Short mmCIF file of N, CA and C in Angstrom, two decimals:
data_model
loop_
_atom_site.label_atom_id
_atom_site.label_comp_id
_atom_site.label_asym_id
_atom_site.label_seq_id
_atom_site.Cartn_x
_atom_site.Cartn_y
_atom_site.Cartn_z
N MET A 205 121.10 70.28 78.47
CA MET A 205 120.23 71.65 79.01
C MET A 205 119.55 72.30 78.15
N ARG A 206 119.94 72.08 76.84
CA ARG A 206 119.20 72.96 76.22
C ARG A 206 118.33 72.78 75.45
N ARG A 207 118.43 71.42 74.93
CA ARG A 207 116.90 70.72 74.61
C ARG A 207 115.88 70.53 75.93
N ALA A 208 116.43 70.04 77.36
CA ALA A 208 115.30 70.56 77.64
C ALA A 208 114.45 72.09 77.50
N LEU A 209 114.73 73.11 77.49
CA LEU A 209 114.53 73.77 77.41
C LEU A 209 113.92 73.89 76.47
N LEU A 210 114.46 73.65 74.75
CA LEU A 210 113.83 74.04 74.22
C LEU A 210 112.30 73.16 74.16
N ALA A 211 112.11 71.61 74.97
CA ALA A 211 110.91 70.82 75.01
C ALA A 211 110.52 71.62 75.71
N ALA A 212 110.90 72.06 77.16
CA ALA A 212 109.73 73.32 78.07
C ALA A 212 108.49 74.44 76.79
N ALA A 213 109.91 74.69 75.77
CA ALA A 213 109.31 76.24 75.46
C ALA A 213 108.36 75.50 74.49
N CYS A 214 108.62 74.25 73.88
CA CYS A 214 107.56 73.71 73.13
C CYS A 214 105.92 73.19 73.54
N CYS A 215 106.39 72.98 74.97
CA CYS A 215 105.21 72.48 75.29
C CYS A 215 104.36 73.52 76.10
N LEU A 216 105.21 74.78 76.38
CA LEU A 216 104.64 75.72 76.68
C LEU A 216 103.66 76.56 75.88
N THR A 217 104.42 76.27 74.35
CA THR A 217 104.04 76.91 73.16
C THR A 217 102.59 76.07 72.69
N LEU A 218 101.85 74.99 72.99
CA LEU A 218 101.67 73.80 72.70
C LEU A 218 100.17 74.62 73.54
N VAL A 219 100.69 74.72 74.69
CA VAL A 219 99.18 74.86 75.73
C VAL A 219 98.79 76.00 75.69
N ALA A 220 99.46 77.03 75.64
CA ALA A 220 98.59 78.55 75.08
C ALA A 220 98.06 78.73 73.92
N CYS A 221 98.62 77.39 72.75
CA CYS A 221 97.30 77.46 71.62
C CYS A 221 96.33 77.01 71.86
N GLY A 222 96.46 75.73 73.16
CA GLY A 222 95.17 75.12 73.21
C GLY A 222 94.35 75.78 73.73
N THR A 223 94.37 76.61 74.56
CA THR A 223 94.13 77.34 75.44
C THR A 223 92.99 78.93 74.35
N ASP A 224 93.42 79.49 73.60
CA ASP A 224 93.12 80.80 72.38
C ASP A 224 91.66 78.84 71.00
N SER A 225 92.03 78.17 70.98
CA SER A 225 91.40 77.04 70.36
C SER A 225 90.09 77.06 70.89
N THR A 226 90.06 77.15 72.07
CA THR A 226 88.44 77.04 73.30
C THR A 226 87.93 77.50 73.72
N ASN A 227 88.41 79.75 72.73
CA ASN A 227 87.81 80.46 72.67
C ASN A 227 86.59 80.71 72.55
N THR A 228 85.16 80.20 73.47
CA THR A 228 84.06 80.75 73.66
C THR A 228 82.98 81.76 72.98
N THR A 229 83.97 83.28 72.86
CA THR A 229 83.28 84.08 72.70
C THR A 229 82.58 83.68 71.78
N ASN A 230 81.43 85.65 71.43
CA ASN A 230 79.96 85.12 70.08
C ASN A 230 80.60 86.67 70.15
N ASP A 231 81.51 87.16 68.45
CA ASP A 231 81.77 88.47 69.17
C ASP A 231 80.43 88.94 67.99
N ASP A 232 79.62 88.41 67.41
CA ASP A 232 78.82 88.80 66.50
C ASP A 232 77.58 89.31 67.37
N LYS A 233 77.72 88.83 68.52
CA LYS A 233 76.75 89.15 69.63
C LYS A 233 74.98 88.38 69.50
N THR A 234 75.44 86.98 69.09
CA THR A 234 73.83 86.64 68.39
C THR A 234 74.29 85.48 68.33
N SER A 235 73.19 84.24 69.75
CA SER A 235 73.03 83.18 69.97
C SER A 235 72.87 82.32 68.50
N ASP A 236 73.40 81.10 68.63
CA ASP A 236 73.25 79.74 68.45
C ASP A 236 71.60 79.86 68.47
N PRO A 237 71.51 79.84 66.69
CA PRO A 237 69.65 79.89 66.77
C PRO A 237 68.82 79.18 67.08
N ALA A 238 69.37 77.85 66.77
CA ALA A 238 68.65 76.36 67.57
C ALA A 238 68.20 76.75 68.97
N ALA A 239 68.85 77.34 69.39
CA ALA A 239 68.51 77.39 71.20
C ALA A 239 67.13 78.93 71.39
N LEU A 240 67.11 79.65 70.40
CA LEU A 240 66.37 80.33 70.27
C LEU A 240 64.84 80.49 69.95
N THR A 241 64.22 81.32 70.57
CA THR A 241 62.73 80.73 70.39
C THR A 241 61.77 82.48 69.64
N TYR A 242 60.54 82.52 69.17
CA TYR A 242 60.02 83.16 69.00
C TYR A 242 58.76 83.74 70.22
N PRO A 243 58.39 84.94 70.37
CA PRO A 243 57.20 85.03 71.11
C PRO A 243 56.11 84.34 71.23
N SER A 244 55.94 83.40 69.95
CA SER A 244 55.18 82.31 69.58
C SER A 244 55.78 81.05 70.45
N GLY A 245 56.57 80.95 70.62
CA GLY A 245 57.32 79.77 70.75
C GLY A 245 57.82 78.16 69.46
N ASP A 246 57.80 79.06 68.45
CA ASP A 246 57.95 78.62 67.76
C ASP A 246 60.00 78.46 67.68
N GLY A 247 60.45 78.20 67.10
CA GLY A 247 62.27 78.01 66.53
C GLY A 247 62.42 79.25 66.23
N VAL A 248 63.51 79.48 66.33
CA VAL A 248 63.69 80.86 65.38
C VAL A 248 64.14 80.51 64.21
N LEU A 249 63.91 81.01 63.03
CA LEU A 249 64.39 80.49 61.15
C LEU A 249 65.79 80.74 61.15
N ALA A 250 66.33 80.17 60.93
CA ALA A 250 67.77 80.02 60.39
C ALA A 250 68.53 81.49 59.81
N GLY A 251 69.51 81.95 60.28
CA GLY A 251 69.67 83.51 60.07
C GLY A 251 69.37 84.43 60.49
N TYR A 252 68.23 84.37 61.60
CA TYR A 252 67.46 85.48 61.65
C TYR A 252 67.90 85.43 63.38
N PRO A 253 68.09 85.97 63.80
CA PRO A 253 67.44 87.75 63.92
C PRO A 253 68.83 87.90 62.63
N LYS A 254 69.02 89.06 62.01
CA LYS A 254 69.91 89.19 61.15
C LYS A 254 70.05 91.33 61.18
N LYS A 255 71.14 92.06 61.58
CA LYS A 255 70.71 93.15 61.21
C LYS A 255 70.99 93.75 59.56
N VAL A 256 69.89 94.47 58.89
CA VAL A 256 70.20 94.84 57.60
C VAL A 256 69.91 96.74 57.68
N SER A 257 69.84 97.38 56.37
CA SER A 257 69.30 97.89 56.00
C SER A 257 68.21 98.54 55.62
N VAL A 258 67.97 99.73 56.40
CA VAL A 258 66.57 100.01 56.08
C VAL A 258 66.12 99.99 54.47
N SER A 259 66.80 100.51 53.95
CA SER A 259 67.08 100.66 52.57
C SER A 259 67.29 99.15 51.56
N SER A 260 67.58 97.99 51.94
CA SER A 260 66.79 96.83 51.43
C SER A 260 64.92 96.22 51.91
N ILE A 261 64.59 96.87 52.63
CA ILE A 261 63.78 96.29 53.11
C ILE A 261 62.11 97.24 52.06
N ASP A 262 60.70 96.29 52.24
CA ASP A 262 60.34 96.51 51.51
C ASP A 262 59.98 98.20 51.92
N GLU A 263 59.28 98.98 50.64
CA GLU A 263 59.67 100.26 50.58
C GLU A 263 58.36 100.97 51.68
N ARG A 264 57.07 100.18 51.89
CA ARG A 264 56.11 100.68 52.74
C ARG A 264 56.78 100.37 54.01
N LEU A 265 57.72 99.97 54.66
CA LEU A 265 57.73 99.89 56.10
C LEU A 265 59.00 100.86 56.00
N ALA A 266 60.01 101.17 55.10
CA ALA A 266 60.99 101.99 54.96
C ALA A 266 60.22 103.30 55.35
N THR A 267 59.44 103.58 54.52
CA THR A 267 58.95 104.81 54.58
C THR A 267 58.65 105.23 56.07
N THR A 268 57.80 103.76 56.90
CA THR A 268 57.79 104.62 58.22
C THR A 268 58.55 104.75 59.35
N TYR A 269 59.89 103.97 58.46
CA TYR A 269 61.29 104.10 59.73
C TYR A 269 61.34 105.57 59.40
N GLU A 270 61.45 106.13 58.33
CA GLU A 270 62.06 107.52 57.96
C GLU A 270 62.05 108.63 59.36
N GLY A 271 63.25 108.84 59.87
CA GLY A 271 63.26 110.00 60.43
C GLY A 271 63.53 109.05 62.03
N GLN A 272 63.40 108.04 62.26
CA GLN A 272 63.18 107.04 63.61
C GLN A 272 64.44 106.26 64.28
N LEU A 273 65.49 106.19 62.60
CA LEU A 273 66.65 105.66 63.05
C LEU A 273 67.84 106.14 62.75
N ALA A 274 68.99 106.09 64.40
CA ALA A 274 69.61 106.63 64.42
C ALA A 274 70.96 106.42 63.08
N ASP A 275 71.44 105.23 62.90
CA ASP A 275 71.91 104.75 61.55
C ASP A 275 71.42 103.84 60.15
N GLY A 276 70.22 103.70 60.55
CA GLY A 276 69.44 103.26 59.76
C GLY A 276 69.34 101.72 59.14
N GLN A 277 69.85 101.49 60.32
CA GLN A 277 69.74 99.53 60.46
C GLN A 277 68.32 99.21 61.25
N LEU A 278 67.79 97.98 61.05
CA LEU A 278 67.07 97.53 61.85
C LEU A 278 67.39 95.69 61.86
N VAL A 279 66.91 95.15 63.20
CA VAL A 279 66.75 93.87 63.48
C VAL A 279 65.87 92.64 62.58
N ALA A 280 66.53 92.15 61.73
CA ALA A 280 65.23 91.44 60.77
C ALA A 280 64.92 90.86 61.06
N LEU A 281 63.26 90.41 62.01
CA LEU A 281 63.58 89.05 63.17
C LEU A 281 62.97 88.31 62.84
N ALA A 282 62.30 87.94 61.24
CA ALA A 282 61.62 86.88 60.57
C ALA A 282 61.47 87.17 59.15
N PRO A 283 61.56 86.32 58.07
CA PRO A 283 61.23 87.35 56.60
C PRO A 283 59.63 88.32 56.66
N GLY A 284 60.63 89.22 55.82
CA GLY A 284 59.44 90.64 56.06
C GLY A 284 59.19 91.32 57.62
N VAL A 285 59.73 91.27 58.50
CA VAL A 285 59.58 91.48 59.75
C VAL A 285 60.90 92.34 60.61
N TYR A 286 60.82 93.37 61.24
CA TYR A 286 61.18 94.21 61.67
C TYR A 286 61.71 94.74 63.02
N THR A 287 62.55 94.99 63.49
CA THR A 287 62.73 96.26 64.58
C THR A 287 63.43 97.02 64.51
N PRO A 288 63.50 98.73 64.98
CA PRO A 288 64.44 99.19 64.75
C PRO A 288 65.61 98.77 65.85
N PHE A 289 67.14 98.73 64.88
CA PHE A 289 68.27 98.46 65.47
C PHE A 289 69.07 99.86 66.46
N SER A 290 69.31 99.37 67.99
CA SER A 290 70.01 100.18 68.77
C SER A 290 70.80 100.02 68.95
N PRO A 291 72.49 100.87 68.73
CA PRO A 291 73.90 100.69 69.12
C PRO A 291 73.72 100.61 70.09
N VAL A 292 72.90 101.07 71.59
CA VAL A 292 72.62 100.36 73.05
C VAL A 292 73.16 98.78 73.14
N GLU A 293 72.04 98.06 72.44
CA GLU A 293 71.79 96.92 72.50
C GLU A 293 71.78 96.34 71.48
N PRO A 294 73.39 95.56 71.46
CA PRO A 294 74.12 95.22 70.29
C PRO A 294 73.74 93.77 70.56
N ASP A 295 72.93 93.07 71.58
CA ASP A 295 72.58 91.29 71.16
C ASP A 295 71.21 91.14 70.81
N LEU A 296 71.98 91.19 69.21
CA LEU A 296 70.39 90.47 68.50
C LEU A 296 69.08 90.16 68.94
N THR A 297 69.59 89.14 69.57
CA THR A 297 68.48 87.72 70.77
C THR A 297 68.35 88.81 71.19
N ALA A 298 68.22 89.74 72.01
CA ALA A 298 67.37 91.16 72.43
C ALA A 298 66.40 91.24 72.11
N TYR A 299 66.12 91.10 70.76
CA TYR A 299 64.88 91.64 70.31
C TYR A 299 63.99 90.97 69.69
N LEU A 300 64.00 89.95 70.04
CA LEU A 300 63.09 88.83 69.78
C LEU A 300 62.17 87.95 71.18
N SER A 301 62.36 89.33 71.89
CA SER A 301 61.42 90.01 73.27
C SER A 301 59.70 89.95 72.95
N SER A 302 59.25 89.33 73.71
CA SER A 302 57.58 89.51 73.39
C SER A 302 57.51 91.34 73.32
N ASP A 303 57.93 91.91 74.36
CA ASP A 303 58.23 93.07 74.38
C ASP A 303 58.71 94.16 73.88
N THR A 304 58.91 93.59 72.37
CA THR A 304 59.45 94.55 71.66
C THR A 304 58.75 94.97 70.25
N PRO A 305 57.93 95.77 70.18
CA PRO A 305 57.43 96.15 68.81
C PRO A 305 58.10 95.47 67.21
N SER A 306 57.01 95.19 66.89
CA SER A 306 57.83 94.93 65.34
C SER A 306 56.79 95.41 64.53
N ASP A 307 57.16 95.50 62.93
CA ASP A 307 56.35 95.77 61.59
C ASP A 307 56.35 94.68 60.63
N GLY A 308 55.73 94.79 60.03
CA GLY A 308 56.07 93.71 59.12
C GLY A 308 55.21 93.13 58.36
N ASP A 309 55.44 91.85 57.68
CA ASP A 309 54.52 90.45 56.77
C ASP A 309 52.99 90.63 57.44
N CYS A 310 51.81 90.44 58.09
CA CYS A 310 50.89 90.33 58.80
C CYS A 310 50.83 89.10 58.53
N THR A 311 50.79 88.05 58.03
CA THR A 311 51.03 86.74 58.26
C THR A 311 52.14 86.03 59.06
N ILE A 312 53.52 86.54 58.64
CA ILE A 312 54.89 86.71 59.57
C ILE A 312 54.49 86.76 60.86
N LYS A 313 54.11 87.94 61.09
CA LYS A 313 54.40 89.02 62.00
C LYS A 313 52.88 88.33 63.37
N GLN A 314 51.64 87.90 62.92
CA GLN A 314 50.67 87.14 63.56
C GLN A 314 50.88 85.46 63.95
N LYS A 315 52.33 84.98 63.39
CA LYS A 315 52.68 83.73 63.33
C LYS A 315 53.47 83.66 64.65
N TYR A 316 54.85 84.22 64.52
CA TYR A 316 55.44 84.34 65.49
C TYR A 316 55.73 85.39 66.61
N PHE A 317 55.04 86.50 66.00
CA PHE A 317 54.61 87.55 67.40
C PHE A 317 53.43 87.99 67.31
N PRO A 318 52.12 86.86 68.47
CA PRO A 318 51.57 87.67 68.00
C PRO A 318 50.81 88.53 68.61
N ALA A 319 51.58 88.80 70.08
CA ALA A 319 50.91 89.46 70.85
C ALA A 319 52.16 90.82 71.50
N THR A 320 52.95 91.22 70.11
CA THR A 320 54.02 92.10 70.13
C THR A 320 52.55 92.99 69.62
N GLY A 321 53.33 94.98 69.89
CA GLY A 321 52.45 95.89 69.24
C GLY A 321 53.47 96.60 67.83
N GLY A 322 52.88 96.78 67.48
CA GLY A 322 53.41 96.75 65.65
C GLY A 322 52.98 96.90 64.53
N SER A 323 52.61 97.45 63.49
CA SER A 323 52.10 97.45 61.90
C SER A 323 52.40 96.19 61.14
N CYS A 324 51.67 95.82 60.71
CA CYS A 324 51.66 95.07 59.30
C CYS A 324 51.12 95.12 58.31
N TRP A 325 51.58 94.59 57.28
CA TRP A 325 51.24 94.90 55.89
C TRP A 325 50.96 92.86 55.42
N SER A 326 49.84 93.40 54.36
CA SER A 326 49.67 91.70 53.69
C SER A 326 51.18 91.72 52.40
N GLY A 327 52.14 90.78 52.10
CA GLY A 327 53.04 90.74 50.97
C GLY A 327 53.70 91.17 51.50
N VAL A 328 54.11 91.56 52.73
CA VAL A 328 55.86 91.73 52.54
C VAL A 328 56.52 90.62 52.49
N GLN A 329 57.40 91.40 51.34
CA GLN A 329 58.48 90.16 51.17
C GLN A 329 60.14 90.10 51.79
N PRO A 330 60.59 89.51 52.35
CA PRO A 330 62.15 89.78 52.22
C PRO A 330 62.82 90.64 51.63
N GLY A 331 63.12 91.84 52.75
CA GLY A 331 64.26 92.59 51.89
C GLY A 331 65.76 91.69 51.40
N GLY A 332 66.57 92.85 50.30
CA GLY A 332 67.42 91.92 49.64
C GLY A 332 68.27 91.12 50.51
N GLU A 333 69.29 92.09 51.88
CA GLU A 333 70.00 91.44 53.04
C GLU A 333 69.62 90.42 53.98
N GLU A 334 68.55 90.00 53.39
CA GLU A 334 67.83 88.79 54.18
C GLU A 334 68.70 87.38 54.14
N PRO A 335 68.36 86.04 55.27
CA PRO A 335 68.86 84.59 54.43
C PRO A 335 68.13 84.20 53.75
N GLY A 336 68.48 84.14 52.35
CA GLY A 336 68.53 83.29 51.19
C GLY A 336 67.61 83.66 50.86
N TRP A 337 67.55 85.20 50.31
CA TRP A 337 66.84 86.12 49.20
C TRP A 337 67.70 86.82 48.67
#
């Protein structure tokens, strides 16, 4: 009887462990970038979108965001292209919408965000918190 109870307890433990390993929640609120596209239709570059600090980006852009950011955070949409982060929308993929204005490097912005509002400058390099930089 004791062995039967022990065996049953082991089985329940294994089943419970198996349930945890199939957890598919995504705590960082960002989908698999391979399935995402920019408004241009191009696939989203690896590591983007990413939340970054305004202090890590090109000074020309940083000054345009002065007084506009609640927490000093931006979403890097592509290398050198940004939009303000809002704690109300933690899903970074939502910022890839063609309705979201973006600011940053003219070449990258025109390639991936051709019809979105926002400003651009020539030669904006990716910030220090962006992938590969």
